[in-house]
Coordinates of C-alpha atoms and ligand atoms in Angstrom, one line a residue:
M1 CA 115.9 130.0 124.4
A2 CA 111.9 131.5 125.0
F3 CA 112.5 131.6 120.8
D4 CA 113.3 128.4 120.9
S5 CA 111.0 126.3 122.9
L6 CA 107.7 128.7 121.1
Q7 CA 110.2 127.6 117.5
L8 CA 109.5 124.0 118.4
A9 CA 106.1 124.2 120.0
V10 CA 105.1 126.5 116.4
Y11 CA 106.5 122.6 114.7
L12 CA 104.8 120.5 117.2
L13 CA 101.8 121.6 116.4
I14 CA 101.8 121.8 113.1
S15 CA 103.0 118.1 112.7
L16 CA 100.2 117.0 115.6
L17 CA 97.9 119.0 112.4
G18 CA 99.1 116.8 109.7
L19 CA 99.2 113.3 112.2
C20 CA 95.6 114.6 111.8
F21 CA 95.7 114.7 108.8
G22 CA 96.7 112.0 108.0
S23 CA 94.1 109.8 110.5
F24 CA 91.6 111.8 108.3
V25 CA 92.6 110.9 104.6
N26 CA 92.1 107.5 106.4
S27 CA 89.1 107.3 106.6
W28 CA 87.5 109.3 103.9
M29 CA 89.4 107.3 101.4
W30 CA 87.6 104.4 103.1
R31 CA 84.9 106.0 103.1
V32 CA 84.7 107.7 99.0
K33 CA 86.3 103.7 98.0
N34 CA 83.7 101.7 100.2
T35 CA 80.1 103.9 100.4
R36 CA 78.8 106.3 98.3
E37 CA 78.7 109.5 101.5
K38 CA 81.7 111.8 101.3
I39 CA 82.0 113.9 104.0
G40 CA 80.3 114.0 107.8
R41 CA 79.6 110.3 110.1
R42 CA 81.9 108.9 113.0
S43 CA 84.9 106.2 111.9
V44 CA 84.2 102.8 111.9
C45 CA 85.6 100.2 112.0
V46 CA 87.1 99.0 108.3
H47 CA 85.9 95.1 109.2
C48 CA 82.7 95.5 111.0
G49 CA 81.5 98.4 110.3
E50 CA 81.0 99.8 114.9
K51 CA 81.6 103.5 115.7
I52 CA 85.3 104.3 116.8
I53 CA 85.8 106.0 120.2
W54 CA 86.8 109.0 120.3
Y55 CA 90.2 108.2 122.6
D56 CA 91.0 105.5 119.9
N57 CA 91.1 107.7 117.0
I58 CA 93.8 109.2 118.3
P59 CA 96.5 109.3 115.4
L60 CA 99.6 106.4 116.2
F61 CA 98.3 106.2 119.7
G62 CA 95.3 104.7 119.4
F63 CA 96.9 102.0 116.9
L64 CA 99.4 101.7 119.4
R65 CA 97.6 101.0 122.1
L66 CA 94.8 99.4 120.6
R67 CA 98.2 97.2 119.2
G68 CA 96.8 97.1 115.5
L69 CA 93.2 95.4 117.2
S70 CA 90.1 96.8 116.9
R71 CA 88.7 97.5 120.0
C72 CA 84.8 96.3 118.9
C73 CA 85.8 92.7 116.6
R74 CA 89.6 92.5 117.9
R75 CA 90.5 92.6 114.2
P76 CA 93.9 94.0 112.4
I77 CA 93.6 97.7 112.2
P78 CA 95.6 98.0 108.6
Q79 CA 99.2 98.9 109.3
D80 CA 98.6 101.7 106.7
Y81 CA 96.6 103.3 108.7
F82 CA 99.3 103.8 111.7
W83 CA 101.9 105.2 108.7
V84 CA 99.7 107.3 106.9
E85 CA 99.3 109.7 109.4
L86 CA 103.4 109.6 110.1
A87 CA 103.6 110.1 107.4
G88 CA 100.8 113.0 107.6
G89 CA 102.6 114.2 110.0
F90 CA 106.3 113.9 108.8
L91 CA 105.2 116.0 106.2
F92 CA 103.4 118.3 107.6
L93 CA 106.4 118.9 109.3
L94 CA 108.3 119.5 106.3
V95 CA 106.8 122.3 104.4
A96 CA 107.5 123.5 108.7
L97 CA 111.1 124.0 108.4
Y98 CA 111.4 124.9 105.1
H99 CA 108.8 128.1 104.9
L100 CA 110.2 129.3 108.4
N101 CA 113.4 129.0 107.9
L102 CA 112.9 131.4 105.0
V103 CA 114.6 134.7 105.0
I104 CA 110.6 136.1 104.6
F105 CA 108.2 134.2 106.8
N106 CA 105.0 134.6 103.7
P107 CA 102.2 132.7 105.7
V108 CA 100.2 132.3 101.6
F109 CA 102.9 130.4 100.9
F110 CA 103.0 128.4 103.5
A111 CA 99.7 128.4 103.5
R112 CA 99.7 127.2 99.8
D113 CA 101.9 124.0 100.5
L114 CA 100.7 122.3 103.1
F115 CA 96.4 122.7 100.9
F116 CA 99.7 121.1 98.0
I117 CA 101.5 118.2 99.6
C118 CA 97.5 117.9 101.0
I119 CA 96.3 117.0 98.2
L120 CA 99.1 115.7 96.8
L121 CA 99.6 113.3 99.7
V122 CA 95.7 111.6 99.1
I123 CA 96.9 111.6 94.8
F124 CA 98.9 109.3 96.1
L125 CA 97.3 107.5 98.5
Y126 CA 94.1 106.5 96.2
D127 CA 96.5 105.5 93.3
A128 CA 99.3 103.7 94.9
K129 CA 96.0 101.6 96.6
Y130 CA 93.6 102.3 94.2
Q131 CA 94.6 102.8 91.0
L132 CA 92.8 105.8 90.4
I133 CA 93.0 109.2 90.4
L134 CA 89.8 111.2 91.3
T135 CA 88.4 113.6 89.6
G136 CA 87.3 115.3 92.1
V137 CA 90.1 115.6 93.7
V138 CA 91.9 116.9 90.5
A139 CA 89.3 119.5 90.0
A140 CA 89.6 121.0 93.8
G141 CA 93.1 120.8 93.5
G142 CA 93.7 122.5 90.4
L143 CA 91.1 125.3 91.7
G144 CA 92.9 126.3 94.0
G145 CA 96.2 125.8 93.2
F146 CA 95.3 128.6 90.4
I147 CA 93.2 130.9 92.5
F148 CA 96.3 130.8 95.2
N149 CA 99.2 130.8 92.8
L150 CA 97.2 134.0 90.8
F151 CA 96.1 135.6 94.5
T152 CA 100.6 135.1 96.4
A153 CA 101.6 137.1 92.6
R154 CA 104.3 134.6 93.0
P155 CA 103.9 130.9 91.7
F156 CA 107.1 128.5 92.1
T157 CA 109.3 128.9 88.6
T158 CA 110.8 132.9 89.2
Y159 CA 111.0 133.2 85.4
I160 CA 107.5 135.3 84.9
L161 CA 108.4 137.6 87.7
L162 CA 110.6 139.4 84.5
F163 CA 107.0 139.6 83.9
N164 CA 106.8 142.5 87.1
H165 CA 104.5 140.0 89.5
N166 CA 101.5 140.6 86.1
A167 CA 98.6 138.9 87.0
A168 CA 97.8 138.2 83.1
A169 CA 101.8 137.9 82.3
I170 CA 100.5 134.9 85.6
A171 CA 98.2 132.9 83.8
S172 CA 99.0 132.8 80.8
N173 CA 101.8 131.4 82.3
L174 CA 100.6 129.4 84.2
A175 CA 97.6 128.2 81.8
L176 CA 101.0 127.6 79.3
G177 CA 102.2 125.2 82.3
A178 CA 98.7 123.6 82.3
I179 CA 98.8 122.8 78.0
V180 CA 101.8 121.2 77.9
G181 CA 101.2 118.8 81.4
W182 CA 97.5 117.5 79.5
G183 CA 98.8 118.1 76.2
W184 CA 102.0 115.3 77.6
F185 CA 99.6 113.1 79.0
A186 CA 96.7 113.5 76.9
F187 CA 99.0 112.6 73.4
Q188 CA 99.8 109.2 75.0
Y189 CA 96.5 108.2 75.9
Y190 CA 94.8 108.6 72.0
A191 CA 98.8 107.7 70.8
S192 CA 97.1 104.3 72.7
R193 CA 94.1 104.2 73.1
G194 CA 94.7 104.7 76.6
K195 CA 96.6 101.9 77.4
W196 CA 99.4 104.2 78.6
V197 CA 97.8 105.7 81.0
G198 CA 94.5 106.5 82.1
G199 CA 92.2 109.9 81.8
G200 CA 93.0 110.4 85.4
D201 CA 96.9 110.9 84.3
V202 CA 95.5 113.5 81.6
R203 CA 93.5 115.2 83.5
L204 CA 96.5 115.1 86.5
G205 CA 98.6 116.4 84.4
A206 CA 96.8 119.7 83.8
M207 CA 95.7 120.3 87.4
L208 CA 100.3 120.4 88.1
G209 CA 100.5 122.8 84.6
L210 CA 98.2 125.7 86.4
W211 CA 100.7 124.6 90.2
L212 CA 104.2 124.8 88.7
G213 CA 103.5 126.7 85.0
W214 CA 106.3 127.3 83.3
P215 CA 108.7 125.0 81.9
L216 CA 108.9 123.9 86.0
I217 CA 106.2 121.3 84.6
L218 CA 109.1 120.1 83.6
V219 CA 111.0 119.4 86.0
C220 CA 108.3 117.7 87.8
L221 CA 108.2 114.9 84.3
F222 CA 111.2 114.5 84.5
F223 CA 111.3 113.4 88.1
S224 CA 108.9 111.7 87.7
Y225 CA 109.7 109.3 84.8
I226 CA 112.9 108.9 86.7
L227 CA 111.6 107.8 89.8
G228 CA 108.7 105.1 87.8
A229 CA 112.3 103.6 86.4
L230 CA 113.8 103.3 89.6
V231 CA 110.4 101.1 90.4
A232 CA 110.2 100.0 87.6
V233 CA 113.3 97.8 86.7
P234 CA 113.8 96.0 89.3
L235 CA 110.0 94.9 89.1
L236 CA 110.0 94.0 85.8
I237 CA 113.4 92.3 86.7
L238 CA 112.0 90.0 89.4
K239 CA 108.7 89.5 87.3
K240 CA 106.7 90.8 89.9
K241 CA 105.1 93.5 86.4
Q242 CA 104.6 92.4 82.9
F243 CA 105.7 95.4 80.9
G244 CA 102.9 97.5 79.6
S245 CA 101.1 96.8 82.7
A246 CA 99.9 99.7 84.4
L247 CA 101.6 101.4 87.6
P248 CA 100.2 103.9 89.3
F249 CA 101.9 107.1 88.0
G250 CA 100.0 109.4 89.4
T251 CA 101.8 108.1 92.8
F252 CA 105.3 109.1 91.0
L253 CA 104.0 112.8 89.7
A254 CA 102.6 112.6 93.0
V255 CA 106.3 112.4 94.0
G256 CA 107.4 114.2 91.9
A257 CA 105.9 117.1 92.5
V258 CA 106.8 117.4 95.7
I259 CA 110.7 117.1 95.1
T260 CA 109.4 120.2 91.5
I261 CA 107.7 122.5 95.1
F262 CA 111.1 123.2 96.8
Y263 CA 113.3 122.3 94.9
G264 CA 112.9 123.0 90.8
Q265 CA 113.9 126.4 90.4
P266 CA 117.1 125.2 90.9
I267 CA 117.2 122.5 90.2
F268 CA 116.1 124.2 86.3
N269 CA 118.8 126.1 87.4
W270 CA 121.5 124.8 87.7
Y271 CA 120.8 122.3 84.4
L272 CA 120.6 125.6 81.8
R273 CA 124.1 126.0 83.0
F274 CA 125.0 122.5 82.5
L275 CA 123.4 123.7 78.8
G276 CA 125.9 126.8 79.5
Ligands
LIG301 ZN1 85.4 95.3 114.2

């Protein structure tokens, strides 16, 4: 029993960390969008700029206690602040559930996947909210993911295990993934003169290639397009969107990447068996 309550405490702690990360992302995104600062400073009210008291800033509870209205000027706090905090906690919990139930727990892989989830949450939200993929976030994600994968010597694809954990083989597998991810979007970008996809999509494709390597980058692209179609087709039918009008593709790529990080290899193996 003692073991169970210890596990529960670990899950709770990790979920709380996720809630705090969600809360941080909320105010960070707002600052990046509305001011030139990137970090630092206390959180401020989105309406009047008044500093927020620390206990109103506690994830979820601050929002619920204030019933969604700011203390300073009694104007509504954007509802997505609440949902983003909840999503942060939920995603951290999912990563913990996955890793703590593996036969061999490896804290470095766990840290790597938490890092990936953090980067993807920011890309997902920022593109959905502001139709922009931040180059700095993609660059940090690409570099961090490459280093993590190289030094843990075990990227997501089991394909390269054939090469006996050789660093050069891993690096070239990741580079191949990056070239495919980059090339897929770069081709569309140049063919359409930037109408179908933006430069942010091209850079994000390269980053995801560095994370997932070859051939899992293909799984990620596949799921992103399925998700994109599932969202775009009803919007087209309901005439909420014109054909060819931009959907935030970074948002779909982020979801495709989460699926691929945890289930990419089993899905790819299933596909190979399906082909015979
Ligand atoms: Zn205010």
